Amino acid sequence: MQDYESLDRRVRACVYDIALQRGYPPKMAETAEILNIPVENVYGAFERLASGRVLVLQPESGEILMANPFSAVPTPFVVETGLYSCYGNCIWDALGVVAMLQTDARIHTSCADCGSAAELSIVSGKVSGDLGVIHFAIPARLWWQDIVFT
Amino acid sequence: MLLFRSEEHIERWCRSWNLPRGATLTLDQGWRLAQAWYGPDRRMPDWRRKTVDEAEELFEELYLKGEFWRLR
């Protein structure tokens, strides 16, 4: 019987290692190649990690949509660091990318209501920027009912 | 979780989407929440998601209180 726990830990570590290196998570085939395991095993691990709310998958392909705070697809939350530019899933996650990298960064986004450009800077662990307020529309206990909308 | 220019813009956005007003955080609160949530290294073998109790405790520490921040 396969040790799923050990496999899932290796896949999780690989996904975040790659995401931290380049700003977006790997696809299934890439993960399988890096870990030298069959792609079916990665598919299963992605599914289990998604069930455990560690990853969010794209519904059709089963590829990663979110390895929070990183997004695999473009979003309105661009994080610019000295290493690369990448996308966060929301403003919390954009700040989360900077927190994970522990680096100075700029976040380029816009007001969700009027579309005006907004830029935040994180320098030496302090955040500043255009006037801004973060709004959580969904109560915490309902976040995972529809995490993409949240 | 979205960024708005001001409270007035949040009100207008909620009306447009027919959603009740949620919770607002200052940039500093959002940054501290991000640091606390995403600080632990997810590559580490012993990393795990926060339990409900741990998450609620963290919200309390950041002055995110009330029914909105309850997880059960």
Short mmCIF file of C-alpha atoms in Angstrom, two decimals:
data_model
loop_
_atom_site.label_atom_id
_atom_site.label_comp_id
_atom_site.label_asym_id
_atom_site.label_seq_id
_atom_site.Cartn_x
_atom_site.Cartn_y
_atom_site.Cartn_z
CA MET A 1 0.00 0.00 0.00
CA GLN A 2 1.33 3.37 -0.98
CA ASP A 3 2.30 5.84 1.70
CA TYR A 4 0.10 8.73 0.57
CA GLU A 5 1.10 10.96 3.47
CA SER A 6 4.76 10.83 2.53
CA LEU A 7 4.00 11.30 -1.17
CA ASP A 8 1.72 14.27 -0.49
CA ARG A 9 4.40 15.91 1.65
CA ARG A 10 6.94 15.53 -1.17
CA VAL A 11 4.50 16.93 -3.74
CA ARG A 12 3.57 19.86 -1.49
CA ALA A 13 7.25 20.67 -0.89
CA CYS A 14 7.95 20.48 -4.63
CA VAL A 15 5.00 22.71 -5.54
CA TYR A 16 6.02 25.41 -3.07
CA ASP A 17 9.72 25.09 -3.87
CA ILE A 18 9.01 25.79 -7.53
CA ALA A 19 6.45 28.52 -6.78
CA LEU A 20 8.91 30.32 -4.51
CA GLN A 21 11.68 30.03 -7.10
CA ARG A 22 9.73 31.48 -10.02
CA GLY A 23 6.39 32.85 -8.80
CA TYR A 24 3.91 30.27 -10.04
CA PRO A 25 3.29 26.59 -9.26
CA PRO A 26 4.34 23.68 -11.48
CA LYS A 27 2.04 21.62 -13.64
CA MET A 28 1.43 17.93 -13.01
CA ALA A 29 3.89 16.69 -15.65
CA GLU A 30 6.63 18.98 -14.40
CA THR A 31 6.10 17.88 -10.81
CA ALA A 32 6.21 14.22 -11.88
CA GLU A 33 9.46 14.79 -13.75
CA ILE A 34 11.11 16.61 -10.86
CA LEU A 35 10.10 13.94 -8.35
CA ASN A 36 10.69 11.10 -10.82
CA ILE A 37 7.29 9.55 -10.20
CA PRO A 38 4.37 8.72 -12.52
CA VAL A 39 2.10 11.62 -13.39
CA GLU A 40 -0.90 9.62 -12.09
CA ASN A 41 0.65 9.71 -8.62
CA VAL A 42 0.95 13.49 -8.82
CA TYR A 43 -2.68 13.72 -9.99
CA GLY A 44 -3.76 11.78 -6.89
CA ALA A 45 -1.59 13.91 -4.60
CA PHE A 46 -2.99 17.14 -6.09
CA GLU A 47 -6.52 15.81 -5.49
CA ARG A 48 -5.80 14.92 -1.87
CA LEU A 49 -4.04 18.24 -1.22
CA ALA A 50 -7.03 20.04 -2.71
CA SER A 51 -9.40 18.02 -0.49
CA GLY A 52 -7.26 19.13 2.45
CA ARG A 53 -7.54 22.77 1.28
CA VAL A 54 -3.82 23.07 0.64
CA LEU A 55 -4.24 23.57 -3.13
CA VAL A 56 -7.09 24.73 -5.36
CA LEU A 57 -7.32 22.92 -8.71
CA GLN A 58 -8.63 23.95 -12.11
CA PRO A 59 -11.90 22.05 -12.59
CA GLU A 60 -11.31 20.60 -16.05
CA SER A 61 -7.62 19.81 -16.14
CA GLY A 62 -6.91 19.09 -12.47
CA GLU A 63 -3.86 21.36 -12.73
CA ILE A 64 -3.15 23.78 -9.89
CA LEU A 65 -5.11 27.04 -9.94
CA MET A 66 -3.90 28.27 -6.57
CA ALA A 67 -1.02 27.19 -4.38
CA ASN A 68 -1.90 29.94 -1.96
CA PRO A 69 -0.73 32.63 -1.97
CA PHE A 70 0.52 32.01 -5.53
CA SER A 71 -1.80 31.95 -8.53
CA ALA A 72 -1.12 29.84 -11.61
CA VAL A 73 -3.12 32.25 -13.78
CA PRO A 74 -3.07 36.04 -14.24
CA THR A 75 -5.05 38.03 -11.68
CA PRO A 76 -5.43 41.77 -10.90
CA PHE A 77 -2.83 41.42 -8.09
CA VAL A 78 0.67 41.70 -9.52
CA VAL A 79 3.57 41.26 -7.11
CA GLU A 80 6.87 42.71 -8.28
CA THR A 81 9.99 41.60 -6.43
CA GLY A 82 13.70 41.70 -7.21
CA LEU A 83 13.47 38.07 -8.33
CA TYR A 84 10.38 38.10 -10.53
CA SER A 85 6.84 39.40 -11.01
CA CYS A 86 3.98 37.05 -10.20
CA TYR A 87 0.28 36.97 -9.34
CA GLY A 88 -1.44 36.66 -5.97
CA ASN A 89 -5.00 35.31 -5.77
CA CYS A 90 -6.31 38.39 -3.90
CA ILE A 91 -4.85 41.32 -2.02
CA TRP A 92 -4.29 39.16 1.09
CA ASP A 93 -2.40 36.61 -1.01
CA ALA A 94 -0.40 39.28 -2.83
CA LEU A 95 0.80 40.44 0.58
CA GLY A 96 1.27 36.75 1.44
CA VAL A 97 3.68 36.24 -1.47
CA VAL A 98 5.82 39.08 -0.10
CA ALA A 99 5.58 37.62 3.42
CA MET A 100 6.73 34.20 2.14
CA LEU A 101 9.64 35.65 0.17
CA GLN A 102 10.63 37.99 3.04
CA THR A 103 11.76 40.62 0.59
CA ASP A 104 10.96 44.16 -0.45
CA ALA A 105 8.27 44.32 -3.13
CA ARG A 106 5.62 46.36 -4.87
CA ILE A 107 2.04 45.27 -5.43
CA HIS A 108 0.25 46.66 -8.47
CA THR A 109 -3.52 46.43 -8.36
CA SER A 110 -6.58 48.66 -8.65
CA CYS A 111 -9.63 49.74 -6.69
CA ALA A 112 -12.19 46.95 -7.15
CA ASP A 113 -14.95 49.55 -7.41
CA CYS A 114 -13.67 52.30 -9.70
CA GLY A 115 -10.63 50.66 -11.29
CA SER A 116 -8.18 53.39 -10.32
CA ALA A 117 -4.60 52.12 -10.17
CA ALA A 118 -3.20 51.44 -6.72
CA GLU A 119 0.34 50.56 -5.73
CA LEU A 120 1.53 49.26 -2.39
CA SER A 121 5.16 49.09 -1.31
CA ILE A 122 6.64 46.75 1.23
CA VAL A 123 10.06 47.93 2.33
CA SER A 124 11.99 46.55 5.30
CA GLY A 125 8.87 44.80 6.56
CA LYS A 126 6.59 47.83 6.46
CA VAL A 127 3.67 48.34 4.08
CA SER A 128 2.70 51.70 2.63
CA GLY A 129 1.01 53.00 -0.45
CA ASP A 130 -1.91 54.71 -2.05
CA LEU A 131 -4.87 55.19 0.23
CA GLY A 132 -6.51 51.83 0.53
CA VAL A 133 -8.84 49.66 2.57
CA ILE A 134 -9.04 45.88 2.33
CA HIS A 135 -12.53 44.41 2.23
CA PHE A 136 -13.45 40.82 3.04
CA ALA A 137 -16.91 40.27 1.56
CA ILE A 138 -17.41 36.68 2.74
CA PRO A 139 -17.50 35.67 6.43
CA ALA A 140 -14.51 33.51 7.42
CA ARG A 141 -16.48 30.29 7.97
CA LEU A 142 -17.80 30.47 4.37
CA TRP A 143 -14.50 31.17 2.59
CA TRP A 144 -14.10 27.60 1.31
CA GLN A 145 -17.67 27.25 0.05
CA ASP A 146 -16.45 29.04 -3.08
CA ILE A 147 -12.78 29.86 -2.64
CA VAL A 148 -12.40 31.23 -6.16
CA PHE A 149 -15.10 33.87 -5.51
CA THR A 150 -13.77 34.49 -1.99
CA MET B 1 -10.37 39.95 -0.64
CA LEU B 2 -10.14 43.16 -2.59
CA LEU B 3 -8.55 46.58 -2.25
CA PHE B 4 -10.63 49.76 -2.38
CA ARG B 5 -9.73 53.42 -2.42
CA SER B 6 -12.03 54.19 0.53
CA GLU B 7 -15.01 53.04 2.59
CA GLU B 8 -17.28 54.89 0.17
CA HIS B 9 -16.01 52.73 -2.69
CA ILE B 10 -16.67 49.58 -0.65
CA GLU B 11 -20.27 50.70 -0.05
CA ARG B 12 -20.79 51.32 -3.75
CA TRP B 13 -19.23 47.97 -4.74
CA CYS B 14 -21.43 46.09 -2.23
CA ARG B 15 -24.53 47.80 -3.64
CA SER B 16 -23.51 46.90 -7.22
CA TRP B 17 -23.00 43.23 -6.32
CA ASN B 18 -25.99 43.15 -3.99
CA LEU B 19 -23.78 41.89 -1.19
CA PRO B 20 -23.94 42.85 2.47
CA ARG B 21 -21.03 44.84 3.81
CA GLY B 22 -18.26 42.50 5.03
CA ALA B 23 -15.21 43.31 7.15
CA THR B 24 -12.58 45.93 6.46
CA LEU B 25 -8.90 45.90 7.33
CA THR B 26 -6.29 48.61 7.17
CA LEU B 27 -3.26 47.92 4.99
CA ASP B 28 -1.22 47.31 8.12
CA GLN B 29 -3.74 44.79 9.47
CA GLY B 30 -3.78 43.02 6.10
CA TRP B 31 0.01 42.87 6.03
CA ARG B 32 0.19 41.48 9.57
CA LEU B 33 -2.47 38.88 8.71
CA ALA B 34 -0.51 37.86 5.59
CA GLN B 35 2.73 37.58 7.57
CA ALA B 36 1.13 35.44 10.25
CA TRP B 37 -0.81 33.24 7.80
CA TYR B 38 1.92 32.67 5.24
CA GLY B 39 4.97 32.93 7.53
CA PRO B 40 5.36 29.19 8.28
CA ASP B 41 7.30 27.53 5.44
CA ARG B 42 4.95 25.31 3.44
CA ARG B 43 7.86 23.29 2.06
CA MET B 44 8.65 21.89 5.49
CA PRO B 45 7.49 18.31 6.20
CA ASP B 46 5.86 19.31 9.50
CA TRP B 47 3.87 22.20 8.00
CA ARG B 48 0.09 21.82 8.36
CA ARG B 49 -2.93 24.04 7.98
CA LYS B 50 -3.94 25.99 11.03
CA THR B 51 -6.63 24.36 13.12
CA VAL B 52 -9.90 26.24 13.60
CA ASP B 53 -8.81 27.17 17.13
CA GLU B 54 -5.42 28.43 15.95
CA ALA B 55 -6.95 30.48 13.13
CA GLU B 56 -9.55 32.05 15.43
CA GLU B 57 -6.81 32.82 17.96
CA LEU B 58 -4.78 34.54 15.25
CA PHE B 59 -7.78 36.64 14.17
CA GLU B 60 -8.28 37.71 17.79
CA GLU B 61 -4.61 38.69 18.11
CA LEU B 62 -5.01 40.94 15.07
CA TYR B 63 -8.19 42.51 16.53
CA LEU B 64 -10.34 40.77 13.91
CA LYS B 65 -13.25 40.04 16.19
CA GLY B 66 -16.94 39.25 16.00
CA GLU B 67 -19.21 36.83 14.18
CA PHE B 68 -17.60 37.57 10.80
CA TRP B 69 -14.29 36.02 11.90
CA ARG B 70 -15.75 32.92 13.56
CA LEU B 71 -14.95 29.65 11.78
CA ARG B 72 -17.78 27.49 13.19
#
